[in-house]
Amino acid sequence: MEVAKPTLAAANDLADTVLFPAANTVDTTGRIPPEHLDLLAESGFYAMSSPGADIDFATACAITETFAAGCLSTAFVWLQHQGVVRRVAGSPLADELLGDLELGKQRGGIALGGTLPGPPRLRATAVPGGYELSGESPWVTGWGMIDLLLVMARDEHDNLISAIITARESDALRVSSPLRMVAATASSTVTAHFSDLFVPNEAVVAQSPYAEWAERDAAGLRFNGSLALGVTNRCTRLLGPTPLDAELTQCRTRLDTAGPGDLPAARAAADEMAVRASSALVVHTGSRSILLDQHPQRLAREALFLLVFASRKGIRDALLNTLIH
């Protein structure tokens, strides 16, 4: 089966006609309709990060922003899949898995416990034929909606071991109940607990020094910033013409042009603007905005959620400086 070409125009159509009209229902029920994810797959968006999709970085960011403006929970689950596609592409598992990942026949999530600063939360111990994984990985998104899990753990030499495993519970892999979060609860985000889970060498898609992670992670700061831009985008559209429109364009440009040293501050500015724009929408809409079937209160909670999503020390410091001063 041929993969559809994902386009920004198609993303806008799906966001405005399918995702946004259902966003409050998704939020209040805590459930993403499976057919919404199926539509993203059928339209080629599960293949967005595959080399074969030929989508440039700016367009990928714009598509992510568009989906976040439609339904943050759906965008959040879909976004994790992109990390799996990027890791599998070019790996020894590409021939086996990439085609199904592009079509959304296999859907992926990520467990990044080994990438977190400080002592490794998720450890990989070399054993004959592969590795055993022990520890935990918080914030695993899409549980129950994904088939494969990209796991990143650190070994005794401080290398990151990246492997693809089946996203199913077992004696060696247990998950918590889905976390009740201020927003995006429908993303079914859990903490995964590993107890000597054996991963064969054939499942390993990458090995690299942990010290190199920060450099690769920098690009993700821009990509994740699209979620905050999406929330602001929806708020400005609901508000109508205001000076926030030009500010959103400036905020997006700042993210696009920021170097590694400037990116945390640019991300912080995007996160802060989402809070400000959603607050303005609540005030503009009036007392009905706090009802759970209304968009303003949901967008305000999503902006709060994004203050800490995929945060880093530099982002937190810049945000606190802005909010306190």
Coordinates of C-alpha atoms in Angstrom, one line a residue:
M1 CA 0.0 0.0 0.0
E2 CA 1.3 3.4 -1.0
V3 CA 1.7 6.0 1.8
A4 CA -0.3 9.2 1.2
K5 CA 1.7 12.4 0.9
P6 CA 1.2 14.4 4.2
T7 CA 0.6 18.1 3.4
L8 CA 0.0 21.2 5.5
A9 CA -3.2 21.9 3.7
A10 CA -4.5 18.4 4.7
A11 CA -3.4 18.9 8.3
N12 CA -5.3 22.2 8.4
D13 CA -8.4 20.5 7.1
L14 CA -8.2 17.6 9.6
A15 CA -7.5 20.0 12.5
D16 CA -10.4 22.3 11.7
T17 CA -13.1 19.8 10.6
V18 CA -12.3 16.8 12.8
L19 CA -9.9 17.4 15.7
F20 CA -11.0 20.8 17.0
P21 CA -14.8 20.1 16.9
A22 CA -14.2 17.0 19.1
A23 CA -11.4 18.4 21.3
N24 CA -13.7 19.2 24.3
T25 CA -15.3 15.8 24.2
V26 CA -11.8 14.2 24.0
D27 CA -10.8 16.2 27.0
T28 CA -13.9 15.5 29.2
T29 CA -14.2 11.8 28.3
G30 CA -10.4 11.2 28.5
R31 CA -10.5 9.2 25.3
I32 CA -9.2 9.8 21.8
P33 CA -11.5 8.3 19.2
P34 CA -9.5 5.6 17.4
E35 CA -10.9 6.8 14.1
H36 CA -9.1 10.2 14.6
L37 CA -5.7 8.4 14.7
D38 CA -6.8 6.3 11.7
L39 CA -7.5 9.4 9.7
L40 CA -4.0 10.8 10.5
A41 CA -2.6 7.5 9.3
E42 CA -4.7 7.3 6.2
S43 CA -3.6 10.9 5.3
G44 CA 0.1 10.0 5.6
F45 CA 0.9 11.8 8.8
Y46 CA 2.3 8.8 10.6
A47 CA 5.0 8.8 7.9
M48 CA 5.8 12.5 8.3
S49 CA 9.3 11.9 9.9
S50 CA 10.3 9.2 7.4
P51 CA 12.9 10.1 4.9
G52 CA 10.5 9.0 2.2
A53 CA 8.0 11.6 3.1
D54 CA 10.4 14.3 2.0
I55 CA 8.9 16.8 4.5
D56 CA 11.3 19.6 5.5
F57 CA 11.7 20.6 9.1
A58 CA 9.8 23.9 8.9
T59 CA 6.8 22.1 7.4
A60 CA 6.9 19.4 10.0
C61 CA 6.9 22.1 12.7
A62 CA 3.9 23.8 11.0
I63 CA 2.0 20.5 10.8
T64 CA 2.6 19.8 14.5
E65 CA 1.4 23.3 15.4
T66 CA -1.7 22.8 13.3
F67 CA -2.6 19.5 15.0
A68 CA -1.9 21.1 18.5
A69 CA -4.4 23.8 17.5
G70 CA -6.9 21.1 16.8
C71 CA -6.6 18.7 19.7
L72 CA -3.5 18.7 22.0
S73 CA -4.2 15.2 23.3
T74 CA -4.3 13.7 19.8
A75 CA -1.2 15.8 18.7
F76 CA 0.6 14.6 21.8
V77 CA 0.1 10.9 21.1
W78 CA 0.8 11.3 17.3
L79 CA 4.0 13.3 18.0
Q80 CA 5.6 10.5 20.0
H81 CA 5.3 8.2 17.0
Q82 CA 7.5 10.5 15.0
G83 CA 10.4 9.8 17.4
V84 CA 10.1 6.1 16.7
V85 CA 10.0 6.6 12.9
R86 CA 13.2 8.7 13.1
R87 CA 15.0 6.1 15.1
V88 CA 13.9 3.1 13.0
A89 CA 14.7 4.8 9.6
G90 CA 18.3 3.9 8.7
S91 CA 18.5 1.2 11.4
P92 CA 18.8 -2.5 10.9
L93 CA 15.0 -2.7 11.7
A94 CA 14.0 -0.4 8.9
D95 CA 13.2 -3.2 6.4
E96 CA 11.1 -5.0 9.0
L97 CA 9.2 -2.1 10.6
L98 CA 9.4 1.2 8.7
G99 CA 6.7 0.4 6.2
D100 CA 4.1 -0.5 8.8
L101 CA 5.1 2.6 10.9
E102 CA 4.7 4.9 7.9
L103 CA 1.2 3.5 7.3
G104 CA 0.2 3.6 11.0
K105 CA -0.3 -0.2 11.0
Q106 CA 2.3 -0.2 13.8
R107 CA 2.1 2.8 16.1
G108 CA 4.9 3.8 18.4
G109 CA 5.6 5.6 21.7
I110 CA 8.8 6.5 23.5
A111 CA 10.3 5.8 26.9
L112 CA 13.1 8.2 27.6
G113 CA 14.0 7.2 31.2
G114 CA 17.7 6.9 30.3
T115 CA 18.0 10.4 28.8
L116 CA 16.9 12.3 31.9
P117 CA 19.6 14.2 33.7
G118 CA 21.3 12.8 36.8
P119 CA 21.7 9.2 37.7
P120 CA 20.0 7.0 35.0
R121 CA 16.3 6.3 35.8
L122 CA 16.4 3.4 33.3
R123 CA 19.5 1.2 33.1
A124 CA 20.7 -1.2 30.4
T125 CA 23.0 -4.1 31.6
A126 CA 24.8 -6.1 28.9
V127 CA 24.1 -9.8 29.1
P128 CA 24.7 -12.6 26.6
G129 CA 22.7 -11.9 23.4
G130 CA 21.5 -8.4 24.4
Y131 CA 20.6 -6.2 27.4
E132 CA 18.5 -6.3 30.5
L133 CA 16.5 -3.1 31.3
S134 CA 15.8 -2.1 34.9
G135 CA 14.3 1.0 36.4
E136 CA 11.5 3.3 35.3
S137 CA 10.6 5.7 32.5
P138 CA 8.0 8.4 33.4
W139 CA 5.7 10.1 30.9
V140 CA 5.2 7.2 28.4
T141 CA 2.4 8.5 26.2
G142 CA -0.3 6.6 24.2
W143 CA -0.4 3.4 26.3
G144 CA -3.1 1.2 24.9
M145 CA -2.9 3.0 21.6
I146 CA 0.6 2.0 20.6
D147 CA 2.2 -1.2 19.4
L148 CA 5.9 -0.5 19.7
L149 CA 8.0 1.4 22.3
L150 CA 11.3 3.1 21.7
V151 CA 13.2 2.6 24.9
M152 CA 16.3 4.6 25.8
A153 CA 18.4 3.4 28.7
R154 CA 22.0 4.0 29.9
D155 CA 24.6 1.3 30.3
E156 CA 27.5 1.1 32.7
H157 CA 29.7 3.1 30.3
D158 CA 27.2 6.0 30.2
N159 CA 26.1 5.1 26.6
L160 CA 22.5 5.4 25.5
I161 CA 21.1 2.2 24.3
S162 CA 18.0 2.7 22.1
A163 CA 15.8 -0.4 21.4
I164 CA 12.4 -1.2 20.0
I165 CA 10.2 -3.4 22.1
T166 CA 6.6 -4.5 22.1
A167 CA 4.4 -2.1 24.0
R168 CA 2.7 -4.8 26.2
E169 CA 2.8 -5.5 29.9
S170 CA 4.6 -8.6 31.1
D171 CA 6.2 -9.8 34.3
A172 CA 9.3 -7.6 33.4
L173 CA 7.3 -4.6 32.2
R174 CA 4.5 -3.0 34.2
V175 CA 2.9 0.4 33.8
S176 CA 1.0 2.6 36.2
S177 CA -2.6 3.7 35.7
P178 CA -2.8 6.6 33.3
L179 CA -1.9 9.8 35.0
R180 CA -4.7 12.3 35.8
M181 CA -3.2 15.5 34.4
V182 CA -4.4 19.1 34.2
A183 CA -4.7 18.6 30.4
A184 CA -4.1 16.0 27.7
T185 CA -5.3 13.2 30.0
A186 CA -6.7 11.4 27.0
S187 CA -3.1 10.9 25.9
S188 CA -3.0 7.9 28.3
T189 CA 0.3 8.8 29.8
V190 CA 1.8 6.3 32.2
T191 CA 5.0 5.5 34.1
A192 CA 6.7 2.3 32.8
H193 CA 8.5 0.1 35.3
F194 CA 11.2 -2.4 34.0
S195 CA 12.5 -5.4 35.9
D196 CA 15.3 -7.2 34.1
L197 CA 13.4 -7.0 30.8
F198 CA 15.5 -8.8 28.2
V199 CA 16.1 -7.0 24.9
P200 CA 18.0 -8.9 22.2
N201 CA 20.8 -7.3 20.2
E202 CA 18.6 -7.4 17.1
A203 CA 16.1 -5.0 18.7
V204 CA 18.8 -2.3 19.3
V205 CA 18.5 0.5 16.8
A206 CA 21.2 2.9 18.1
Q207 CA 24.1 3.2 20.6
S208 CA 25.8 6.5 21.4
P209 CA 27.5 8.3 24.3
Y210 CA 25.0 10.0 26.6
A211 CA 27.1 13.2 26.3
E212 CA 25.9 13.5 22.7
W213 CA 22.3 13.4 23.7
A214 CA 22.0 17.1 24.6
E215 CA 23.1 18.2 21.1
R216 CA 20.5 16.0 19.4
D217 CA 17.9 17.0 21.9
A218 CA 18.3 20.7 21.0
A219 CA 16.4 20.1 17.7
G220 CA 13.5 18.6 19.7
L221 CA 13.2 21.8 21.7
R222 CA 12.0 23.6 18.5
F223 CA 9.8 20.7 17.5
N224 CA 8.1 20.6 20.9
G225 CA 7.7 24.3 20.8
S226 CA 5.1 23.8 18.1
L227 CA 2.6 22.6 20.6
A228 CA 2.6 25.9 22.5
L229 CA 2.4 27.7 19.2
G230 CA -0.6 25.6 18.3
V231 CA -2.5 26.5 21.5
T232 CA -1.7 30.2 21.0
N233 CA -2.8 29.8 17.3
R234 CA -6.2 28.5 18.3
C235 CA -6.6 31.2 21.0
T236 CA -5.8 34.0 18.5
R237 CA -8.3 32.6 16.0
L238 CA -11.0 32.5 18.6
L239 CA -10.2 36.0 19.8
G240 CA -10.3 37.6 16.4
P241 CA -7.8 40.2 15.2
T242 CA -5.6 41.5 18.0
P243 CA -1.9 42.5 18.4
L244 CA -1.3 38.9 19.5
D245 CA -1.4 37.8 15.8
A246 CA 1.8 39.7 15.0
E247 CA 3.3 38.5 18.3
L248 CA 2.6 34.9 17.4
T249 CA 4.4 35.4 14.1
Q250 CA 7.4 36.9 15.9
C251 CA 7.4 34.1 18.4
R252 CA 7.4 31.5 15.7
T253 CA 10.2 33.3 13.8
R254 CA 12.2 33.5 17.0
L255 CA 12.0 29.7 17.4
D256 CA 12.8 29.1 13.8
T257 CA 15.9 31.2 13.8
A258 CA 17.3 30.5 17.3
G259 CA 20.6 28.9 17.7
P260 CA 21.2 26.2 20.4
G261 CA 22.1 28.8 22.9
D262 CA 19.0 30.9 22.3
L263 CA 16.5 28.1 21.8
P264 CA 15.6 27.6 25.6
A265 CA 14.7 31.3 25.9
A266 CA 12.7 31.1 22.6
R267 CA 10.9 28.0 23.9
A268 CA 10.1 29.8 27.2
A269 CA 8.7 32.8 25.2
A270 CA 6.4 30.4 23.3
D271 CA 5.2 28.7 26.5
E272 CA 4.6 32.1 28.2
M273 CA 2.6 33.4 25.2
A274 CA 0.3 30.4 25.3
V275 CA -0.6 31.2 28.9
R276 CA -1.1 34.8 28.1
A277 CA -3.2 34.2 25.0
S278 CA -5.4 31.6 26.7
S279 CA -5.9 33.9 29.6
A280 CA -7.0 36.7 27.2
L281 CA -9.4 34.3 25.6
V282 CA -11.0 33.4 29.0
V283 CA -11.5 37.1 29.8
H284 CA -12.7 37.9 26.3
T285 CA -15.3 35.1 26.4
G286 CA -16.6 35.9 29.8
S287 CA -18.1 33.7 32.6
R288 CA -19.2 30.9 30.2
S289 CA -15.5 30.3 29.4
I290 CA -15.0 28.3 32.7
L291 CA -17.6 25.7 31.7
L292 CA -16.1 22.4 30.9
D293 CA -17.8 22.2 27.5
Q294 CA -16.1 25.5 26.4
H295 CA -12.8 25.8 24.6
P296 CA -11.2 28.7 26.6
Q297 CA -10.9 26.8 29.9
R298 CA -9.4 23.7 28.1
L299 CA -6.9 25.9 26.2
A300 CA -5.9 27.6 29.4
R301 CA -5.2 24.2 31.0
E302 CA -3.3 23.1 28.0
A303 CA -1.1 26.2 28.2
L304 CA -0.5 25.4 31.9
F305 CA 0.5 21.8 30.9
L306 CA 2.9 23.1 28.3
L307 CA 4.8 25.2 30.8
V308 CA 6.4 22.0 32.0
F309 CA 6.1 19.6 29.0
A310 CA 9.5 18.7 27.6
S311 CA 11.1 21.4 29.7
R312 CA 14.8 21.8 30.4
K313 CA 16.7 23.9 33.0
G314 CA 17.3 26.7 30.6
I315 CA 13.6 26.9 29.6
R316 CA 12.5 26.8 33.3
D317 CA 15.0 29.6 34.2
A318 CA 13.9 31.8 31.4
L319 CA 10.2 31.2 32.1
L320 CA 10.6 31.9 35.8
N321 CA 12.5 35.1 35.0
T322 CA 9.7 36.2 32.7
L323 CA 6.9 35.3 35.0
I324 CA 8.4 36.6 38.2
H325 CA 9.7 39.8 36.8

